[in-house]
CSV table of C-alpha atoms and ligand atoms in Angstrom, one decimal:
chain,number,residue,atom,x,y,z
A,1,MET,CA,93.4,113.9,121.9
A,2,GLY,CA,93.5,117.5,123.0
A,3,CYS,CA,96.6,119.5,123.4
A,4,GLY,CA,98.9,116.5,123.4
A,5,ASN,CA,98.2,115.9,119.8
A,6,SER,CA,100.6,118.3,118.3
A,7,LYS,CA,102.7,116.3,115.9
A,8,MET,CA,106.4,116.4,115.4
A,9,LEU,CA,107.5,116.4,111.8
A,10,PRO,CA,110.7,114.8,110.5
A,11,GLU,CA,113.5,117.2,109.8
A,12,ALA,CA,113.5,118.4,106.2
A,13,SER,CA,115.1,116.0,103.9
A,14,LYS,CA,118.6,117.1,102.8
A,15,LYS,CA,117.9,115.4,99.4
A,16,GLY,CA,115.1,117.7,98.5
A,17,TYR,CA,111.6,116.6,97.9
A,18,VAL,CA,110.6,113.1,96.9
A,19,SER,CA,110.2,113.1,93.2
A,20,VAL,CA,106.7,111.6,93.4
A,21,VAL,CA,105.2,115.1,93.9
A,22,GLN,CA,105.5,116.5,90.4
A,23,SER,CA,104.2,119.5,88.6
A,24,LEU,CA,101.9,117.4,86.5
A,25,VAL,CA,98.3,116.6,86.3
A,26,ALA,CA,98.2,113.0,87.2
A,27,PHE,CA,95.5,111.0,85.7
A,28,SER,CA,95.5,109.0,82.6
A,29,LYS,CA,93.4,110.0,79.7
A,30,ALA,CA,92.0,106.5,79.4
A,31,ASN,CA,90.3,106.8,82.7
A,32,HIS,CA,88.7,110.1,81.7
A,33,ASP,CA,86.7,108.4,79.1
A,34,ASP,CA,85.3,105.5,81.1
A,35,GLY,CA,82.7,105.2,83.7
A,36,GLY,CA,84.9,104.9,86.8
A,37,PRO,CA,88.3,104.2,88.2
A,38,LYS,CA,90.1,101.2,86.8
A,39,LYS,CA,91.3,98.3,88.9
A,40,HIS,CA,95.1,97.8,89.2
A,41,SER,CA,97.2,96.0,91.7
A,42,ALA,CA,99.1,98.2,94.2
A,43,LYS,CA,102.3,97.1,92.6
A,44,GLN,CA,101.2,98.2,89.2
A,45,ARG,CA,100.8,101.8,90.2
A,46,GLY,CA,103.3,104.3,89.0
A,47,PRO,CA,103.7,107.8,90.4
A,48,TRP,CA,100.8,109.0,88.3
A,49,PHE,CA,97.9,106.8,88.0
A,50,SER,CA,94.2,106.4,88.1
A,51,THR,CA,93.4,103.1,89.8
A,52,GLY,CA,90.3,101.1,90.4
A,53,VAL,CA,88.4,100.7,93.6
A,54,LYS,CA,89.7,97.9,95.9
A,55,ASN,CA,88.3,96.3,98.9
A,56,HIS,CA,85.0,97.9,98.1
A,57,GLN,CA,82.2,96.8,100.3
A,58,PRO,CA,78.5,97.6,99.8
A,59,LEU,CA,77.6,100.8,101.6
A,60,SER,CA,75.4,100.7,104.6
A,61,ASN,CA,72.4,102.9,104.9
A,62,CYS,CA,74.2,105.1,107.3
A,63,GLN,CA,76.9,105.8,104.8
A,64,GLN,CA,74.5,107.0,102.2
A,65,GLN,CA,72.6,109.2,104.6
A,66,ILE,CA,75.2,111.7,105.8
A,67,PRO,CA,73.2,114.8,106.7
A,68,ARG,CA,73.5,117.8,104.4
A,69,ASP,CA,72.5,121.0,106.1
A,70,GLY,CA,73.0,124.5,104.8
A,71,ARG,CA,76.3,125.0,106.6
A,72,GLN,CA,77.8,121.9,105.1
A,73,ARG,CA,76.7,122.9,101.7
A,74,ASP,CA,78.2,126.4,102.1
A,75,LYS,CA,81.5,124.8,103.2
A,76,ALA,CA,81.4,122.4,100.3
A,77,ALA,CA,80.8,125.3,97.9
A,78,LYS,CA,83.8,127.1,99.5
A,79,TYR,CA,86.1,124.1,99.0
A,80,LYS,CA,84.9,123.4,95.5
A,81,ASP,CA,86.7,126.6,94.5
A,82,LYS,CA,90.0,124.9,95.6
A,83,PHE,CA,89.4,122.0,93.4
A,84,ASP,CA,90.9,121.7,89.9
A,85,PRO,CA,88.3,121.4,87.2
A,86,ARG,CA,89.8,118.1,86.2
A,87,VAL,CA,89.0,116.7,89.6
A,88,THR,CA,85.5,118.2,89.7
A,89,ALA,CA,84.9,116.8,86.2
A,90,ARG,CA,85.2,113.4,87.7
A,91,TYR,CA,84.0,113.9,91.3
A,92,ASP,CA,81.2,115.8,92.8
A,93,ILE,CA,82.3,117.6,96.0
A,94,LYS,CA,79.8,117.0,98.7
A,95,ALA,CA,81.0,118.2,102.1
A,96,LEU,CA,84.0,119.0,104.1
A,97,ILE,CA,85.0,116.2,106.5
A,98,GLY,CA,87.9,117.8,108.3
A,99,ARG,CA,91.2,119.5,108.2
A,100,GLY,CA,94.7,118.4,108.9
A,101,SER,CA,97.9,120.5,109.2
A,102,PHE,CA,98.5,120.5,105.5
A,103,SER,CA,95.2,119.0,104.2
A,104,ARG,CA,91.5,119.3,103.8
A,105,VAL,CA,89.5,116.2,103.5
A,106,VAL,CA,86.1,116.3,101.6
A,107,ARG,CA,83.4,113.8,100.9
A,108,VAL,CA,82.9,113.4,97.2
A,109,GLU,CA,80.8,111.3,94.8
A,110,HIS,CA,82.2,109.8,91.7
A,111,ARG,CA,80.0,111.3,88.9
A,112,ALA,CA,79.7,108.2,86.8
A,113,THR,CA,79.2,105.6,89.5
A,114,ARG,CA,77.7,107.7,92.3
A,115,GLN,CA,80.1,105.9,94.7
A,116,PRO,CA,81.2,108.0,97.7
A,117,PHE,CA,84.9,108.6,98.3
A,118,ALA,CA,87.1,111.0,100.4
A,119,ILE,CA,89.5,113.4,98.7
A,120,LYS,CA,92.4,114.5,100.7
A,121,MET,CA,93.6,117.8,99.2
A,122,MET,CA,97.2,118.6,100.2
A,123,GLU,CA,98.9,121.9,99.8
A,124,VAL,CA,102.4,121.2,98.4
A,125,GLU,CA,103.9,124.6,97.9
A,126,ALA,CA,105.4,124.8,101.3
A,127,PRO,CA,108.3,122.4,102.0
A,128,GLU,CA,106.7,120.7,105.0
A,129,GLY,CA,103.4,120.0,103.2
A,130,ARG,CA,105.4,118.7,100.2
A,131,GLU,CA,107.4,116.3,102.5
A,132,VAL,CA,104.3,115.0,104.3
A,133,CYS,CA,102.4,114.6,101.0
A,134,ALA,CA,105.3,112.7,99.4
A,135,SER,CA,105.6,110.3,102.4
A,136,GLU,CA,101.9,109.7,102.4
A,137,LEU,CA,101.8,109.0,98.6
A,138,ALA,CA,104.9,106.8,98.6
A,139,VAL,CA,103.3,104.5,101.1
A,140,LEU,CA,99.7,104.7,99.9
A,141,GLN,CA,100.7,103.8,96.4
A,142,ARG,CA,102.2,100.5,97.6
A,143,VAL,CA,99.6,99.2,100.1
A,144,SER,CA,96.5,97.2,99.7
A,145,HIS,CA,95.0,95.6,102.9
A,146,ALA,CA,91.6,95.4,104.5
A,147,ASN,CA,92.9,97.4,107.6
A,148,VAL,CA,94.7,100.1,105.7
A,149,ILE,CA,93.1,103.0,104.0
A,150,GLN,CA,93.0,102.4,100.3
A,151,LEU,CA,94.2,105.0,97.7
A,152,ILE,CA,91.9,105.0,94.7
A,153,GLU,CA,93.7,107.5,92.5
A,154,VAL,CA,95.7,110.7,92.7
A,155,PHE,CA,95.8,114.0,90.8
A,156,GLN,CA,99.0,116.0,91.1
A,157,LEU,CA,99.3,119.7,90.4
A,158,PRO,CA,102.0,122.2,91.2
A,159,GLN,CA,100.3,123.6,94.3
A,160,ARG,CA,98.0,120.8,95.3
A,161,VAL,CA,97.8,117.1,95.3
A,162,TYR,CA,94.4,115.4,95.5
A,163,MET,CA,94.3,111.9,96.9
A,164,VAL,CA,91.1,110.0,96.3
A,165,LEU,CA,90.7,107.6,99.2
A,166,GLU,CA,88.1,105.1,100.3
A,167,LEU,CA,85.6,106.9,102.5
A,168,ALA,CA,85.6,106.0,106.2
A,169,THR,CA,82.3,106.9,107.7
A,170,GLY,CA,82.4,104.9,110.9
A,171,GLY,CA,84.3,107.5,113.0
A,172,GLU,CA,87.4,107.3,115.1
A,173,LEU,CA,88.2,104.3,117.4
A,174,LEU,CA,87.6,106.2,120.7
A,175,ASP,CA,84.4,107.8,119.5
A,176,ARG,CA,83.0,104.4,118.9
A,177,VAL,CA,84.2,103.2,122.4
A,178,ILE,CA,82.3,106.2,123.9
A,179,SER,CA,79.2,105.8,121.8
A,180,ARG,CA,78.7,102.2,122.7
A,181,GLY,CA,76.8,101.5,126.0
A,182,HIS,CA,79.0,98.5,126.6
A,183,PHE,CA,82.7,97.9,126.2
A,184,THR,CA,84.6,94.8,127.3
A,185,GLU,CA,88.1,93.5,127.0
A,186,ARG,CA,86.8,91.3,124.2
A,187,ASP,CA,85.7,94.4,122.3
A,188,ALA,CA,89.1,95.9,122.9
A,189,THR,CA,90.8,92.8,121.4
A,190,GLN,CA,88.6,92.9,118.4
A,191,ALA,CA,89.6,96.4,117.6
A,192,LEU,CA,93.3,95.7,118.4
A,193,ARG,CA,93.4,92.6,116.2
A,194,MET,CA,92.4,94.8,113.2
A,195,VAL,CA,95.0,97.4,114.1
A,196,LEU,CA,97.6,94.7,114.5
A,197,ALA,CA,96.7,93.1,111.2
A,198,GLY,CA,97.1,96.5,109.4
A,199,VAL,CA,100.3,97.3,111.2
A,200,GLY,CA,101.7,93.8,110.7
A,201,TYR,CA,101.0,94.1,107.0
A,202,LEU,CA,102.8,97.5,106.8
A,203,HIS,CA,105.8,96.1,108.7
A,204,SER,CA,106.0,93.2,106.4
A,205,LEU,CA,106.5,95.7,103.6
A,206,GLY,CA,109.1,97.5,105.6
A,207,ILE,CA,106.8,100.5,106.3
A,208,SER,CA,106.8,102.2,109.7
A,209,HIS,CA,103.8,104.4,110.3
A,210,ARG,CA,105.4,106.5,113.0
A,211,ASP,CA,102.2,108.3,114.0
A,212,LEU,CA,99.8,105.5,115.3
A,213,LYS,CA,97.2,106.9,117.6
A,214,PRO,CA,93.5,106.5,118.1
A,215,GLU,CA,92.6,109.5,115.9
A,216,ASN,CA,94.3,107.8,112.9
A,217,LEU,CA,92.2,104.6,113.3
A,218,LEU,CA,88.9,105.0,111.5
A,219,TYR,CA,86.0,102.6,111.1
A,220,TYR,CA,85.0,102.0,107.5
A,221,HIS,CA,81.3,102.2,108.3
A,222,PRO,CA,79.1,102.7,111.4
A,223,GLY,CA,78.0,99.0,111.6
A,224,ALA,CA,79.3,96.8,114.4
A,225,ASP,CA,81.1,94.6,111.9
A,226,SER,CA,83.1,97.4,110.3
A,227,ARG,CA,86.7,97.1,109.4
A,228,LEU,CA,89.0,99.4,111.3
A,229,LEU,CA,91.5,101.2,109.0
A,230,VAL,CA,94.9,102.6,109.7
A,231,THR,CA,95.1,106.1,108.1
A,232,ASP,CA,97.3,109.2,107.9
A,233,PHE,CA,100.6,108.2,106.4
A,234,GLY,CA,102.1,111.6,106.5
A,235,LEU,CA,105.0,110.5,108.8
A,236,ALA,CA,105.3,107.0,107.4
A,237,THR,CA,108.6,105.8,106.0
A,238,PHE,CA,110.3,102.7,104.6
A,239,CYS,CA,112.7,100.9,106.9
A,240,ARG,CA,113.5,97.3,107.1
A,241,THR,CA,115.9,97.3,110.0
A,242,TRP,CA,117.3,99.7,112.6
A,243,CYS,CA,117.8,102.5,110.2
A,244,LEU,CA,115.8,105.4,111.4
A,245,ARG,CA,116.8,108.3,113.6
A,246,THR,CA,114.5,111.2,112.8
A,247,THR,CA,112.5,112.4,115.8
A,248,CYS,CA,108.9,112.7,114.7
A,249,GLY,CA,105.4,111.7,115.9
A,250,THR,CA,103.0,112.7,118.5
A,251,PRO,CA,104.7,113.2,121.9
A,252,GLU,CA,102.5,111.0,124.1
A,253,TYR,CA,103.0,108.0,121.7
A,254,LEU,CA,106.7,108.3,121.1
A,255,ALA,CA,108.8,105.3,122.0
A,256,PRO,CA,111.8,105.8,124.3
A,257,GLU,CA,114.4,105.1,121.5
A,258,VAL,CA,112.8,108.0,119.4
A,259,ILE,CA,113.1,110.4,122.3
A,260,LEU,CA,116.7,109.4,123.0
A,261,ARG,CA,117.5,109.8,119.3
A,262,ARG,CA,118.8,106.2,119.0
A,263,THR,CA,118.4,104.4,115.7
A,264,TYR,CA,115.0,102.8,115.7
A,265,SER,CA,112.8,100.5,113.6
A,266,CYS,CA,109.2,99.5,113.1
A,267,ALA,CA,109.1,98.6,116.8
A,268,VAL,CA,108.2,102.2,117.5
A,269,ASP,CA,104.8,101.4,116.1
A,270,MET,CA,104.4,98.6,118.5
A,271,TRP,CA,105.1,100.9,121.4
A,272,ALA,CA,102.3,103.1,120.1
A,273,VAL,CA,100.0,100.1,119.9
A,274,GLY,CA,100.8,99.6,123.6
A,275,VAL,CA,99.8,103.2,124.3
A,276,ILE,CA,96.6,102.7,122.3
A,277,ALA,CA,95.8,99.5,124.1
A,278,TYR,CA,96.2,101.2,127.4
A,279,ILE,CA,93.9,104.1,126.3
A,280,VAL,CA,91.3,101.8,124.9
A,281,LEU,CA,91.1,99.7,128.1
A,282,SER,CA,91.1,102.7,130.5
A,283,GLY,CA,90.2,105.9,128.7
A,284,SER,CA,93.4,107.4,130.2
A,285,MET,CA,96.9,107.9,128.9
A,286,PRO,CA,99.9,105.9,130.2
A,287,PHE,CA,102.2,108.9,129.8
A,288,GLU,CA,100.8,112.4,130.1
A,289,ASP,CA,102.2,115.6,131.4
A,290,ASP,CA,101.8,119.3,130.5
A,291,SER,CA,105.5,119.6,130.6
A,292,ARG,CA,107.0,117.9,127.5
A,293,THR,CA,110.3,117.3,129.3
A,294,ARG,CA,108.6,115.6,132.2
A,295,LEU,CA,106.5,113.6,129.7
A,296,TYR,CA,109.6,112.4,127.9
A,297,ARG,CA,111.3,111.6,131.1
A,298,SER,CA,108.4,109.4,132.2
A,299,ILE,CA,108.4,107.6,128.8
A,300,ILE,CA,112.1,106.9,128.9
A,301,ARG,CA,111.8,105.6,132.5
A,302,GLY,CA,108.8,103.6,131.6
A,303,LYS,CA,106.9,105.3,134.4
A,304,TYR,CA,103.2,104.3,134.0
A,305,SER,CA,100.8,102.5,136.3
A,306,PHE,CA,97.7,100.3,136.3
A,307,ASN,CA,96.3,102.3,139.3
A,308,GLY,CA,92.8,103.8,139.3
A,309,ASP,CA,89.6,102.9,137.6
A,310,PRO,CA,89.0,100.6,135.7
A,311,TRP,CA,92.4,98.8,136.1
A,312,SER,CA,91.3,96.7,139.1
A,313,SER,CA,88.6,95.2,136.8
A,314,VAL,CA,91.1,94.5,133.9
A,315,SER,CA,92.6,91.1,133.5
A,316,ASN,CA,96.3,90.4,134.2
A,317,LEU,CA,96.6,89.0,130.7
A,318,ALA,CA,95.6,92.4,129.3
A,319,LYS,CA,98.2,94.1,131.5
A,320,ASP,CA,100.8,91.6,130.4
A,321,PHE,CA,100.0,92.4,126.8
A,322,ILE,CA,100.5,96.1,127.4
A,323,GLN,CA,103.7,95.6,129.4
A,324,HIS,CA,105.2,93.6,126.5
A,325,LEU,CA,104.4,96.4,124.1
A,326,LEU,CA,105.6,99.1,126.4
A,327,ALA,CA,108.9,97.4,126.8
A,328,GLN,CA,111.8,99.8,127.0
A,329,ASP,CA,114.1,97.6,124.9
A,330,PRO,CA,112.7,97.6,121.4
A,331,ALA,CA,114.4,94.2,120.8
A,332,THR,CA,112.2,92.6,123.4
A,333,ARG,CA,109.0,94.4,122.5
A,334,LEU,CA,106.3,92.2,120.8
A,335,THR,CA,106.2,92.3,117.1
A,336,ALA,CA,102.8,92.7,115.4
A,337,ASP,CA,102.7,89.0,114.7
A,338,GLN,CA,103.6,88.1,118.3
A,339,ALA,CA,101.0,90.6,119.6
A,340,ILE,CA,98.2,89.1,117.6
A,341,HIS,CA,99.1,85.7,119.0
A,342,HIS,CA,99.4,86.9,122.6
A,343,PRO,CA,97.2,84.8,124.9
A,344,TRP,CA,95.1,87.8,125.9
A,345,VAL,CA,94.2,88.5,122.2
A,346,VAL,CA,93.7,84.8,121.5
A,347,THR,CA,91.7,83.9,124.6
A,348,MET,CA,89.5,87.0,124.7
A,349,ALA,CA,88.3,86.3,121.2
A,350,ALA,CA,86.8,83.1,122.5
A,351,SER,CA,85.5,84.4,125.8
A,352,SER,CA,81.9,85.5,126.2
A,353,SER,CA,81.0,86.9,129.7
A,354,MET,CA,83.2,90.0,130.3
A,355,ARG,CA,83.1,92.9,132.6
A,356,ASN,CA,81.7,96.1,131.2
A,357,LEU,CA,84.4,98.7,131.4
A,358,HIS,CA,82.4,101.3,129.5
A,359,ARG,CA,81.5,103.6,132.4
A,360,SER,CA,85.0,104.1,133.6
A,361,ILE,CA,86.5,104.4,130.2
A,362,SER,CA,84.1,107.0,128.9
A,363,GLN,CA,84.3,108.9,132.2
A,364,ASN,CA,88.1,109.0,132.0
A,365,LEU,CA,88.0,110.0,128.3
A,366,ARG,CA,85.5,112.8,129.0
A,367,GLN,CA,87.6,114.1,132.0
A,368,ARG,CA,90.6,114.1,129.8
A,369,ALA,CA,88.9,115.9,127.0
A,370,SER,CA,87.6,118.6,129.3
A,371,ARG,CA,91.0,119.1,130.8
A,372,SER,CA,92.6,119.4,127.4
A,373,SER,CA,90.0,121.9,126.1
A,374,SER,CA,90.4,124.1,129.2
A,375,ARG,CA,94.2,124.0,128.7
A,376,CYS,CA,94.2,124.6,125.0
A,377,PRO,CA,90.7,125.8,123.8
A,378,SER,CA,92.1,126.8,120.5
A,379,THR,CA,92.6,123.2,119.2
A,380,THR,CA,89.7,123.3,116.8
A,381,ALA,CA,89.5,122.7,113.1
A,382,SER,CA,89.7,126.4,112.4
A,383,SER,CA,92.7,127.1,114.6
A,384,TYR,CA,95.6,127.2,112.2
A,385,ASP,CA,98.1,129.8,111.4
A,386,ALA,CA,98.5,131.4,108.0
A,387,ASN,CA,100.6,128.4,106.8
A,388,GLY,CA,97.9,126.0,107.8
A,389,VAL,CA,99.9,124.7,110.7
A,390,ARG,CA,98.4,124.0,114.1
A,391,PRO,CA,99.7,126.2,116.9
A,392,GLY,CA,101.9,124.2,119.2
A,393,ARG,CA,103.2,121.9,116.4
A,394,LEU,CA,106.5,120.5,117.6
A,395,MET,CA,109.7,120.6,115.7
A,396,PRO,CA,112.4,117.9,116.4
A,397,LEU,CA,113.9,117.9,119.9
A,398,GLU,CA,116.7,120.3,120.6
A,399,LYS,CA,120.0,118.6,121.5
A,400,ASN,CA,120.2,120.0,125.0
A,401,GLN,CA,116.7,118.7,125.8
A,402,VAL,CA,117.8,115.2,124.8
A,403,GLN,CA,120.9,115.5,127.0
A,404,ASP,CA,118.7,116.5,129.9
A,405,LEU,CA,116.7,113.4,129.5
A,406,ASP,CA,119.7,111.1,129.2
B,501,ATP,N1,89.5,108.5,104.0
B,501,ATP,C1,88.9,109.2,104.9
B,501,ATP,N2,87.6,109.0,105.2
B,501,ATP,C2,86.9,109.8,106.1
B,501,ATP,N3,87.5,110.7,106.9
B,501,ATP,C3,88.8,110.9,106.7
B,501,ATP,C4,89.6,110.2,105.7
B,501,ATP,N4,90.9,110.6,105.8
B,501,ATP,C5,90.9,111.6,106.7
B,501,ATP,N5,89.7,111.7,107.3
B,501,ATP,C6,89.4,112.7,108.3
B,501,ATP,O1,89.6,114.0,107.8
B,501,ATP,C7,90.2,114.8,108.9
B,501,ATP,C8,91.5,115.4,108.4
B,501,ATP,O2,92.4,114.3,108.2
B,501,ATP,P1,93.9,114.4,107.8
B,501,ATP,O3,94.5,113.1,107.7
B,501,ATP,O4,94.0,115.3,106.7
B,501,ATP,O5,94.6,115.3,109.0
B,501,ATP,P2,94.8,114.9,110.5
B,501,ATP,O6,95.4,113.6,110.6
B,501,ATP,O7,93.5,115.1,111.3
B,501,ATP,O8,95.8,116.1,111.0
B,501,ATP,P3,97.3,116.1,110.8
B,501,ATP,O9,97.6,116.0,109.3
B,501,ATP,O10,97.7,117.4,111.4
B,501,ATP,O11,97.8,114.9,111.5
B,501,ATP,C9,90.3,113.9,110.1
B,501,ATP,O12,89.2,114.2,110.9
B,501,ATP,C10,90.2,112.5,109.6
B,501,ATP,O13,89.6,111.6,110.5
């Protein structure tokens, strides 16, 4: 969301780059000869593989009718040049979906099956891009869950890695909240249950996402019954216990222990879920400040409130849910499993008549978006420097800044 979304990358690994990014074209010959990707379990995948489609649902009409105007075609033609012929032999490049700091995501169609997918093309020549790509691949190759984006296959070349992913066409979580005319606590719990199911699964594998935010939660299709998918594993890492120390993430979503550079665990994701729950229920951020130092200070002091619209209309149980996620002490913070069984989540699922919070939420979201665009109008898809990095991207906290906060 706006200027606050500059992301902090982990410090460069001292060990060099994760070996998964290799100078090799990564698809098996066998899969070239057949009609489509083969089906393997997540565990069977090696660093180079060509797997089959998992969790594949029939496409809705909306998915099949993505508009193709001249501009989109031009863009697609431009990006086709960046695709290795071995990728385009298998996939027809249709349109550019968006750009990330080190990536471009395009909509493609599998030539043999005509099934749509997304290809995330990552530049891996620069060290940062290589690190982000390696983290993302290491996780994606191991996961298979209805609420986590599914990797289909990967092509690895010296300069670029192409990840074929299931295509999410239902938009980001908050876009859907705005586009609905009606939004209740029950709707919020339905979305959060899916987030918690995905996050709980990741945590059960010892994976910490470390960059959970509404922009990384995509609906699989535009229908009301769509799955919600956790995406963007560029900062994800493996960690079973209190083993992490790297400062990375998106400032507004950072847990206090990350800012204070204490060892941390998967509980940092649960803090982020608390921030997301606050946003989904109100359209505003619990912690926000133009000054990063003040922002961090308010996070480590736990300074947020339930004042203003629509909080007076929100149930105490919902507030209790948020409070137990935005717990300063990570040891007392709800786990994903506890959160999904919190009384708010459980009782809301069964409740029917609920207050419509839509007006206040969308008003707050719009106000925030216009404030952000007037503060940093350059945060658009085309605003990247020569290295493809968004201006304002944060590097890890300086030591003196941390001392200030302590
Ligand atoms: N599988 C997918 N299906 C549909 N859209 C996708 C998919 N993966 C990513 N996108 C969209 O493509 C765009 C670029 O995503 P990407 O993950 O590369 O970068 P980002 O998360 O936006 O930026 P950054 O890498 O700086 O965090 C985003 O708008 C994202 O929603």
